[in-house]
C-alpha positions as CSV (number, residue, x, y, z in Angstrom):
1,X,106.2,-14.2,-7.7
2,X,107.6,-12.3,-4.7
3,X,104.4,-12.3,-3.1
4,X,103.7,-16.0,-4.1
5,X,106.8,-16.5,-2.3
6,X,106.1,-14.9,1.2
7,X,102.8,-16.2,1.2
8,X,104.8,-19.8,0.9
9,X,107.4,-19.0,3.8
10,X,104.8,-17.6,6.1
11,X,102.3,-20.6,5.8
12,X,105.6,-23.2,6.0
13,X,106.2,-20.9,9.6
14,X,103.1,-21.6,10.8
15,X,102.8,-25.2,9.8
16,X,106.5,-25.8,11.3
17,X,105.2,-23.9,14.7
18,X,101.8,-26.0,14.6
19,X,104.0,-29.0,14.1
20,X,106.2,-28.5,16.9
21,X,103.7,-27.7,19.0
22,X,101.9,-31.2,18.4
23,X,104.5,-33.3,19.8
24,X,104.9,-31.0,22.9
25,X,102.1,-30.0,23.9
26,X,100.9,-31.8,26.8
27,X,97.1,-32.1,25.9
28,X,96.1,-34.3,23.4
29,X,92.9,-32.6,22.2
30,X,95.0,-29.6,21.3
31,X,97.6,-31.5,19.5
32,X,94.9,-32.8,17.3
33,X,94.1,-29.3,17.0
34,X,97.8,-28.1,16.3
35,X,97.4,-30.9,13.3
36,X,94.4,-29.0,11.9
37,X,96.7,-26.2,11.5
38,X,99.1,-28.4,9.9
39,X,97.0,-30.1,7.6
40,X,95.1,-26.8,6.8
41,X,99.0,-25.3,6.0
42,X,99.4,-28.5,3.2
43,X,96.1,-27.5,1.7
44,X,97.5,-23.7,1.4
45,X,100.8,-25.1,-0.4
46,X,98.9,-27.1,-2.7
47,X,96.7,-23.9,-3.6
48,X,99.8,-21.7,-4.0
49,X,100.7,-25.1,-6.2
50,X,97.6,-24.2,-8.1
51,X,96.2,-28.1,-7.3
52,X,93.2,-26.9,-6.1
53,X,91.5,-29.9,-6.4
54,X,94.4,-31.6,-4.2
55,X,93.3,-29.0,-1.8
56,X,90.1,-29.6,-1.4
57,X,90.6,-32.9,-1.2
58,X,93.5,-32.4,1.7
59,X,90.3,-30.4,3.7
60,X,87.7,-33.2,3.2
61,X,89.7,-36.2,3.8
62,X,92.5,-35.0,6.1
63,X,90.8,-32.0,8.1
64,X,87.1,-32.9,8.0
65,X,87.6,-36.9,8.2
66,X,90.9,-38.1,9.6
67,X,91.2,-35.7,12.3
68,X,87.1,-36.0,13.6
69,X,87.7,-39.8,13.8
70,X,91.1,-38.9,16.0
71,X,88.7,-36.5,18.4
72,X,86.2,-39.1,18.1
73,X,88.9,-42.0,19.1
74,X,90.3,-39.6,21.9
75,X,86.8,-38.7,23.3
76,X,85.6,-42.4,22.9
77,X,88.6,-43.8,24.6
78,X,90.0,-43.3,28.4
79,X,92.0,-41.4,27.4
80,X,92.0,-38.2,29.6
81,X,91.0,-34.9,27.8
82,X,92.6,-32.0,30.1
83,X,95.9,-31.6,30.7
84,X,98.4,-34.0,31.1
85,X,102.0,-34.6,32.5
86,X,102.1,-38.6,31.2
87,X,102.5,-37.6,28.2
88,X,106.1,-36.4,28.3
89,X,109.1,-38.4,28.6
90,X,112.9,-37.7,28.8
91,X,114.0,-38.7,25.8
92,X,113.7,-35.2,23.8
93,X,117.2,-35.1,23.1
94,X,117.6,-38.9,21.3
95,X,114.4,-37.5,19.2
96,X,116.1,-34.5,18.0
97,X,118.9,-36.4,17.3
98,X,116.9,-39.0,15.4
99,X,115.2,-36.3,13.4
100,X,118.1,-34.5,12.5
101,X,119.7,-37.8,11.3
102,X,116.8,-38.8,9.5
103,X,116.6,-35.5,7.6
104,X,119.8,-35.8,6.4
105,X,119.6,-39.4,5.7
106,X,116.7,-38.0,3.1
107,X,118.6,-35.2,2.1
108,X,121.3,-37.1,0.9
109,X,118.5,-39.5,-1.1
110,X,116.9,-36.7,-2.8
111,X,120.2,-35.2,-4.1
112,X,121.8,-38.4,-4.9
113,X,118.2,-39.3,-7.1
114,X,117.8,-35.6,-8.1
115,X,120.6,-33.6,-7.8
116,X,119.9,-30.8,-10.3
117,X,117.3,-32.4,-12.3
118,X,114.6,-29.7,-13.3
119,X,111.2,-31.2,-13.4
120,X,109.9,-30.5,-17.0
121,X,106.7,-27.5,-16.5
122,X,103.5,-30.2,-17.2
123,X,100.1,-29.1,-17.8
124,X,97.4,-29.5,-14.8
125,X,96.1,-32.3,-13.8
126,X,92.6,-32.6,-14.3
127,X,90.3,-34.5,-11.9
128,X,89.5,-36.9,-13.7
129,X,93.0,-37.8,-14.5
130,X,93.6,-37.9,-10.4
131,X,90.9,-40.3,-9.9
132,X,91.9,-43.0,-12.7
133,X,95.6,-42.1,-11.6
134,X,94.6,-43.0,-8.4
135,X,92.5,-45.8,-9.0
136,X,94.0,-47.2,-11.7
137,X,97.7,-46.8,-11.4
138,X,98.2,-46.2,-7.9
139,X,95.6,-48.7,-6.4
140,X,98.0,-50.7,-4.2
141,X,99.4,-48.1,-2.6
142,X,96.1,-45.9,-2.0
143,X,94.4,-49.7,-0.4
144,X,97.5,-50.3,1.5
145,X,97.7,-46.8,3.3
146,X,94.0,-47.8,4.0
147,X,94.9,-50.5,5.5
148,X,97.9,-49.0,7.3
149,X,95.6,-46.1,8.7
150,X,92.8,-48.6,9.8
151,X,95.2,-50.8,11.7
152,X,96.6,-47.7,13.3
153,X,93.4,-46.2,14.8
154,X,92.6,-50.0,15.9
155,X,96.1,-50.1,17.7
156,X,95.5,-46.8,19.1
157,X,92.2,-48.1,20.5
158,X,93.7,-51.5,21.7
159,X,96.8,-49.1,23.5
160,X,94.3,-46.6,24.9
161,X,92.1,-49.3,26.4
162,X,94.4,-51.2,28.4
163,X,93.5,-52.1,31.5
């Protein structure tokens, strides 16, 4: 369990560095990059979860689609690819402030819906049950994240191609 437990803190490190160093860095192929390491770090935690069929679909889907169609939307836009000083503003401080309230705004939910409710230990999930679950129960929600993720590449598109 100890081990288990180190393995968790190092991969939350590197997945709170990677993070950090997507909204600051000032190229915007690395910061795709920077959210492969992020994404790769959510697929760790769901194998240390022992989901590993959450994992691999975390790789496929988040690493291996979502992040090639954002290089692809970078590289197919005007977007330049180098570096680039545009990209940072003065407004640093009101985002850390705005962070910091907003994780205590869902602190305070989760403890006021949780506080020290244990979750009862469940059996894994099979596949099978993920994809009816999904597809059956959760159907909305799945088609209007679609939806959601489609309208943001378009925006993206529409914002990068302004002329």
């Amino acid at each position: 369990m100890l081990a288990q437990n180190i393995i968790f803190y190092v991969i939350a490190a590197a997945m709170g560095i990677a993070a950090i160093r997507v909204v600051t860095t000032k190229n915007v192929v690395h910061a795709a990059l920077y959210l492969v390491v992020v994404l790769a770090g959510v697929a760790a935690q769901y194998v240390l979860l022992a989901a590993e069929f959450t994992a691999v679909v975390q790789v496929l889907v988040y690493i291996g689609a979502i992040i090639v169609l954002f290089l692809f939307g970078i590289m197919l836009t005007r977007a330049r690819i180098g570096k680039e000083n545009d990209l940072d503003n003065d407004q640093r401080f009101v985002g850390a402030l705005v962070s910091v309230a907003l994780l205590g705004f869902l602190g305070a939910i989760l403890w006021d819906g949780f506080e020290d409710t244990k979750l009862p230990p469940g059996r894994p999930q099979t596949s099978a049950e993920v994809g009816l679950s999904i597809f059956r129960d959760y159907v909305i929600p799945f088609e209007v994240i679609s939806i959601l993720l489609l309208a943001a590449l378009i925006g993206a598109v529409v914002i990068a191609r302004r002329d």
